């Protein structure tokens, strides 16, 4: 059965990748980042005044004709166009039209782990769907489960609702039905990813040690008891628990383990794990993962 499903999955996966762009809603929500290449043009008086490629510096700025250095990192295309149009209209042109588009993406990063052939951090030059990331990571293993969890920060949405310039990030956990996506070809399950998404695909239940448990407590959305499975890590357990709350300090996460008659505490910076800087902690049955509250 697994062998048959593997063949179906691979055939469907490579066939459908040509249609992945249908899952996107455009670049409106994309936040510009360092190393991105922007195509920039100014029209005024019915004529083209200037056009060129602008590369976002490591500090997040671009050098705009006539007005100099402008911070672009963290802004949407519409935000940046509005920011640049105002000074150009005040000092240089009458009713200028500024058009900016993304020529090359260099700030799109996704972390995928679990039942995947090559887990890790992936940097991509175009926006990805879940299927594209799975393909880039070598595809799923035959023992993969029937769901995928996507953890996403929602700082942008909180900023709009609170009118705050520096809102605390909120994490949302999205559950994807892999049976529908990979086995049945249901493209409504092929979620468009956002830079910074963390994806975890568990093993199927038959390969779990269902009688064993791990415990997640502290600043996660749904703290509680979860089935242990081979290969489960601290970050993956937190994703299964709904992701971190806005008050979480993932950099100070602790894994508490009972070994014989003593307790062992393992400190792990899960922010660095998501960035691919350090390896995650592989859990053992009975482990307790504690995510503390931020000091700020």
CSV table of C-alpha atoms in Angstrom, one decimal:
chain,number,residue,atom,x,y,z
A,1,UNK,CA,0.0,0.0,0.0
A,2,UNK,CA,2.8,2.4,0.9
A,3,UNK,CA,4.6,1.6,-2.3
A,4,UNK,CA,1.5,2.3,-4.4
A,5,UNK,CA,0.8,5.5,-2.5
A,6,UNK,CA,4.5,6.6,-3.1
A,7,UNK,CA,4.1,6.1,-6.8
A,8,UNK,CA,0.8,8.0,-6.9
A,9,UNK,CA,2.2,10.9,-4.8
A,10,UNK,CA,5.3,11.3,-6.9
A,11,UNK,CA,3.4,11.2,-10.2
A,12,UNK,CA,0.9,13.7,-9.0
A,13,UNK,CA,3.5,16.0,-7.4
A,14,UNK,CA,5.6,16.5,-10.6
A,15,UNK,CA,2.4,16.8,-12.7
A,16,UNK,CA,0.9,19.5,-10.6
A,17,UNK,CA,3.9,21.7,-10.0
A,18,UNK,CA,3.3,23.5,-13.3
A,19,UNK,CA,0.0,24.8,-11.9
A,20,UNK,CA,1.3,25.9,-8.4
A,21,UNK,CA,1.2,29.7,-9.2
A,22,UNK,CA,-2.6,29.5,-9.2
A,23,UNK,CA,-2.5,29.3,-5.4
A,24,UNK,CA,-1.1,32.8,-5.1
A,25,UNK,CA,-2.9,36.1,-4.6
A,26,UNK,CA,0.0,38.2,-6.0
A,27,UNK,CA,2.8,40.1,-4.4
A,28,UNK,CA,0.5,42.6,-2.5
A,29,UNK,CA,1.2,41.0,0.9
A,30,UNK,CA,4.9,40.3,0.4
A,31,UNK,CA,7.2,42.1,2.7
A,32,UNK,CA,10.4,43.3,1.0
A,33,UNK,CA,13.7,42.0,2.5
A,34,UNK,CA,17.5,42.3,2.2
A,35,UNK,CA,19.0,41.3,-1.2
A,36,UNK,CA,15.6,41.5,-3.0
A,37,UNK,CA,16.0,43.1,-6.4
A,38,UNK,CA,13.3,45.6,-7.3
A,39,UNK,CA,12.4,47.0,-10.7
A,40,UNK,CA,11.7,50.7,-10.3
A,41,UNK,CA,10.3,53.3,-12.7
A,42,UNK,CA,9.0,56.9,-12.5
A,43,UNK,CA,6.6,58.4,-15.0
A,44,UNK,CA,5.6,62.1,-15.0
A,45,UNK,CA,4.2,64.5,-17.6
A,46,UNK,CA,3.4,61.5,-19.7
A,47,UNK,CA,7.0,60.5,-20.1
A,48,UNK,CA,9.3,58.0,-18.5
A,49,UNK,CA,11.7,59.9,-16.2
A,50,UNK,CA,13.8,57.1,-14.8
A,51,UNK,CA,13.9,53.3,-14.6
A,52,UNK,CA,16.4,50.9,-13.1
A,53,UNK,CA,17.0,47.9,-10.9
A,54,UNK,CA,17.4,48.5,-7.2
A,55,UNK,CA,18.9,45.9,-4.8
A,56,UNK,CA,17.9,46.1,-1.2
A,57,UNK,CA,21.0,46.4,1.0
A,58,UNK,CA,21.8,44.2,4.0
A,59,UNK,CA,20.6,47.1,6.1
A,60,UNK,CA,17.2,47.1,4.3
A,61,UNK,CA,17.6,50.3,2.3
A,62,UNK,CA,17.6,51.2,-1.4
A,63,UNK,CA,19.1,54.2,-3.2
A,64,UNK,CA,16.2,56.0,-5.0
A,65,UNK,CA,16.9,58.5,-7.7
A,66,UNK,CA,16.5,62.1,-6.7
A,67,UNK,CA,15.7,61.4,-3.0
A,68,UNK,CA,18.5,59.1,-1.9
A,69,UNK,CA,18.4,56.3,0.7
A,70,UNK,CA,15.0,54.9,1.6
A,71,UNK,CA,14.2,52.0,4.0
A,72,UNK,CA,12.4,49.3,2.0
A,73,UNK,CA,12.8,46.2,4.2
A,74,UNK,CA,9.5,45.2,6.0
A,75,UNK,CA,7.3,47.2,3.5
A,76,UNK,CA,4.9,45.9,0.9
A,77,UNK,CA,5.3,47.1,-2.7
A,78,UNK,CA,2.3,49.5,-2.2
A,79,UNK,CA,3.8,50.9,1.0
A,80,UNK,CA,7.1,51.6,-0.7
A,81,UNK,CA,5.5,53.2,-3.8
A,82,UNK,CA,3.5,55.5,-1.5
A,83,UNK,CA,6.5,56.4,0.6
A,84,UNK,CA,8.6,57.3,-2.5
A,85,UNK,CA,5.8,59.1,-4.4
A,86,UNK,CA,5.2,61.7,-1.8
A,87,UNK,CA,8.7,63.4,-1.7
A,88,UNK,CA,9.0,63.1,-5.5
A,89,UNK,CA,5.7,65.0,-5.9
A,90,UNK,CA,6.6,67.7,-3.4
A,91,UNK,CA,10.1,68.5,-4.8
A,92,UNK,CA,10.6,67.1,-8.3
A,93,UNK,CA,7.6,66.2,-10.4
A,94,UNK,CA,3.9,67.0,-10.8
A,95,UNK,CA,1.7,64.0,-10.1
A,96,UNK,CA,4.5,61.4,-10.5
A,97,UNK,CA,3.6,57.7,-11.0
A,98,UNK,CA,6.0,55.3,-9.2
A,99,UNK,CA,5.9,51.7,-10.2
A,100,UNK,CA,7.8,49.0,-8.3
A,101,UNK,CA,7.8,45.2,-8.9
A,102,UNK,CA,9.8,42.3,-7.5
A,103,UNK,CA,12.4,41.2,-10.0
A,104,UNK,CA,14.2,38.7,-7.8
A,105,UNK,CA,13.2,37.3,-4.4
A,106,UNK,CA,16.0,36.6,-1.9
A,107,UNK,CA,14.2,36.9,1.4
A,108,UNK,CA,11.8,33.9,1.0
A,109,UNK,CA,12.8,31.3,3.6
A,110,UNK,CA,10.9,28.2,4.7
A,111,UNK,CA,11.7,25.5,7.3
A,112,UNK,CA,10.3,22.0,6.8
A,113,UNK,CA,10.8,18.9,8.9
A,114,UNK,CA,9.3,15.6,9.8
A,115,UNK,CA,8.4,12.9,7.3
A,116,UNK,CA,10.3,14.6,4.4
A,117,UNK,CA,13.4,13.3,2.6
A,118,UNK,CA,15.6,16.4,3.1
A,119,UNK,CA,14.3,18.4,6.0
A,120,UNK,CA,15.8,21.8,6.7
A,121,UNK,CA,15.8,25.5,5.8
A,122,UNK,CA,15.1,26.5,2.2
A,123,UNK,CA,15.7,29.9,0.6
A,124,UNK,CA,13.7,30.3,-2.7
A,125,UNK,CA,13.7,33.0,-5.3
A,126,UNK,CA,9.9,32.9,-5.9
A,127,UNK,CA,7.0,32.5,-3.6
A,128,UNK,CA,6.3,28.8,-2.9
A,129,UNK,CA,3.3,26.6,-2.4
A,130,UNK,CA,3.4,23.7,0.0
A,131,UNK,CA,3.8,21.3,-3.0
A,132,UNK,CA,6.7,23.2,-4.3
A,133,UNK,CA,8.5,23.2,-1.0
A,134,UNK,CA,7.8,19.5,-0.6
A,135,UNK,CA,9.3,18.9,-4.0
A,136,UNK,CA,12.3,21.1,-3.3
A,137,UNK,CA,12.9,19.0,-0.1
A,138,UNK,CA,13.0,15.8,-2.0
A,139,UNK,CA,9.3,14.7,-1.4
A,140,UNK,CA,7.7,13.0,1.5
A,141,UNK,CA,8.8,9.6,2.8
A,142,UNK,CA,6.5,6.6,2.3
A,143,UNK,CA,5.7,6.6,6.1
A,144,UNK,CA,4.3,10.2,6.1
A,145,UNK,CA,1.2,10.9,7.9
A,146,UNK,CA,-2.0,12.4,6.6
A,147,UNK,CA,-1.6,16.0,7.8
A,148,UNK,CA,0.9,18.8,7.6
A,149,UNK,CA,1.1,21.7,10.1
A,150,UNK,CA,2.1,25.2,9.0
A,151,UNK,CA,3.2,27.7,11.7
A,152,UNK,CA,2.9,31.3,10.6
A,153,UNK,CA,3.6,34.6,12.2
A,154,UNK,CA,0.8,37.2,11.9
A,155,UNK,CA,2.5,40.4,12.9
A,156,UNK,CA,1.1,42.2,9.8
A,157,UNK,CA,-2.5,41.4,10.7
A,158,UNK,CA,-2.1,42.5,14.3
A,159,UNK,CA,-0.5,45.8,13.2
A,160,UNK,CA,-3.5,46.6,11.1
A,161,UNK,CA,-6.0,45.9,13.9
A,162,UNK,CA,-4.0,47.6,16.7
A,163,UNK,CA,-2.6,50.5,14.6
A,164,UNK,CA,0.8,49.6,16.1
A,165,UNK,CA,4.1,50.1,14.4
A,166,UNK,CA,5.8,47.4,16.3
A,167,UNK,CA,3.2,44.8,17.4
A,168,UNK,CA,4.1,41.6,19.1
A,169,UNK,CA,4.1,38.6,16.6
A,170,UNK,CA,1.2,36.2,16.8
A,171,UNK,CA,1.6,32.6,15.6
A,172,UNK,CA,-1.1,30.8,13.7
A,173,UNK,CA,-1.1,27.0,13.1
A,174,UNK,CA,-2.6,25.9,9.8
A,175,UNK,CA,-3.6,22.2,9.3
A,176,UNK,CA,-3.4,20.8,5.8
A,177,UNK,CA,-5.0,17.5,4.8
A,178,UNK,CA,-2.3,15.6,2.9
A,179,UNK,CA,-4.6,12.8,1.9
A,180,UNK,CA,-6.7,15.2,-0.1
A,181,UNK,CA,-3.6,17.1,-1.4
A,182,UNK,CA,-1.3,14.2,-2.3
A,183,UNK,CA,-3.6,11.3,-2.9
A,184,UNK,CA,-6.7,13.0,-4.3
A,185,UNK,CA,-5.3,16.0,-6.0
A,186,UNK,CA,-7.4,18.5,-4.1
A,187,UNK,CA,-5.6,21.8,-4.9
A,188,UNK,CA,-7.6,23.7,-2.2
A,189,UNK,CA,-5.1,22.1,0.2
A,190,UNK,CA,-2.1,23.4,-1.6
A,191,UNK,CA,-1.5,26.4,0.6
A,192,UNK,CA,0.5,29.4,-0.5
A,193,UNK,CA,3.4,29.8,1.9
A,194,UNK,CA,4.7,33.0,3.4
A,195,UNK,CA,8.4,33.7,4.2
A,196,UNK,CA,9.2,32.4,7.7
A,197,UNK,CA,6.6,29.6,7.6
A,198,UNK,CA,7.6,26.5,9.6
A,199,UNK,CA,6.1,23.2,8.2
A,200,UNK,CA,6.0,19.9,10.0
A,201,UNK,CA,4.8,16.6,8.5
A,202,UNK,CA,4.4,13.8,11.1
A,203,UNK,CA,4.8,10.1,10.4
A,204,UNK,CA,1.7,8.1,9.9
A,205,UNK,CA,0.0,6.7,13.0
A,206,UNK,CA,1.1,3.1,12.4
A,207,UNK,CA,4.7,4.2,13.0
A,208,UNK,CA,4.0,6.1,16.1
A,209,UNK,CA,4.5,4.9,19.6
A,210,UNK,CA,1.0,5.9,20.6
A,211,UNK,CA,1.3,4.5,24.1
A,212,UNK,CA,4.1,7.0,24.8
A,213,UNK,CA,3.5,10.7,25.3
A,214,UNK,CA,5.3,14.1,25.4
A,215,UNK,CA,4.1,17.2,27.2
A,216,UNK,CA,4.1,20.8,26.0
A,217,UNK,CA,3.5,23.6,28.4
A,218,UNK,CA,3.9,27.4,28.7
A,219,UNK,CA,3.5,29.9,26.0
A,220,UNK,CA,2.0,27.7,23.2
A,221,UNK,CA,-1.5,28.1,21.8
A,222,UNK,CA,-2.7,24.6,22.9
A,223,UNK,CA,-0.5,23.2,25.7
A,224,UNK,CA,-1.2,19.6,26.5
A,225,UNK,CA,-0.3,15.9,26.0
A,226,UNK,CA,0.8,14.6,22.6
A,227,UNK,CA,1.6,11.2,21.1
A,228,UNK,CA,5.3,10.6,20.9
A,229,UNK,CA,6.7,9.4,17.5
A,230,UNK,CA,10.1,8.5,16.3
A,231,UNK,CA,12.0,11.5,15.2
A,232,UNK,CA,9.8,14.0,17.0
A,233,UNK,CA,11.7,17.2,17.9
A,234,UNK,CA,11.1,20.1,20.3
A,235,UNK,CA,10.1,22.5,17.6
A,236,UNK,CA,7.8,20.0,15.9
A,237,UNK,CA,6.0,19.4,19.2
A,238,UNK,CA,5.5,23.1,19.7
A,239,UNK,CA,4.0,23.3,16.2
A,240,UNK,CA,1.6,20.4,17.0
A,241,UNK,CA,0.6,22.5,20.1
A,242,UNK,CA,-0.5,25.3,17.8
A,243,UNK,CA,2.7,27.3,17.7
A,244,UNK,CA,3.9,30.0,20.1
A,245,UNK,CA,1.8,32.8,21.6
A,246,UNK,CA,2.7,36.4,21.2
A,247,UNK,CA,4.3,36.4,24.6
A,248,UNK,CA,6.5,33.4,24.1
A,249,UNK,CA,10.3,33.3,24.3
A,250,UNK,CA,11.3,30.3,22.1
A,251,UNK,CA,14.9,31.2,22.5
A,252,UNK,CA,14.7,30.1,26.1
A,253,UNK,CA,12.9,26.8,25.6
A,254,UNK,CA,13.7,23.9,27.9
A,255,UNK,CA,13.3,20.2,27.4
A,256,UNK,CA,13.0,18.4,30.8
A,257,UNK,CA,13.8,14.7,30.7
A,258,UNK,CA,13.8,12.1,33.4
A,259,UNK,CA,16.8,9.8,33.2
A,260,UNK,CA,16.8,7.0,35.8
A,261,UNK,CA,16.5,8.8,39.1
A,262,UNK,CA,17.6,12.3,38.0
A,263,UNK,CA,16.1,15.1,36.0
A,264,UNK,CA,18.0,16.5,33.0
A,265,UNK,CA,17.3,20.0,31.6
A,266,UNK,CA,18.2,20.7,28.0
A,267,UNK,CA,18.2,24.3,26.9
A,268,UNK,CA,17.4,25.0,23.2
A,269,UNK,CA,17.0,28.2,21.2
A,270,UNK,CA,14.1,27.3,18.9
A,271,UNK,CA,14.4,30.6,17.0
A,272,UNK,CA,17.9,29.5,15.9
A,273,UNK,CA,16.4,26.1,15.0
A,274,UNK,CA,13.9,27.7,12.7
A,275,UNK,CA,16.7,29.7,11.1
A,276,UNK,CA,18.7,26.5,10.4
A,277,UNK,CA,21.6,27.7,12.7
A,278,UNK,CA,21.5,24.8,15.1
A,279,UNK,CA,20.0,21.3,15.3
A,280,UNK,CA,16.8,20.7,17.1
A,281,UNK,CA,16.5,18.4,20.1
A,282,UNK,CA,15.1,15.0,19.4
A,283,UNK,CA,12.6,14.1,22.0
A,284,UNK,CA,12.2,10.9,24.0
A,285,UNK,CA,9.0,9.5,25.5
A,286,UNK,CA,7.9,11.3,28.6
A,287,UNK,CA,9.8,14.6,27.7
A,288,UNK,CA,8.3,17.9,28.9
A,289,UNK,CA,8.8,20.9,26.7
A,290,UNK,CA,8.5,24.3,28.5
A,291,UNK,CA,8.3,27.5,26.5
A,292,UNK,CA,8.7,30.5,28.9
A,293,UNK,CA,7.2,33.9,28.7
A,294,UNK,CA,9.3,36.7,27.3
A,295,UNK,CA,10.9,39.2,29.6
A,296,UNK,CA,9.7,42.1,27.6
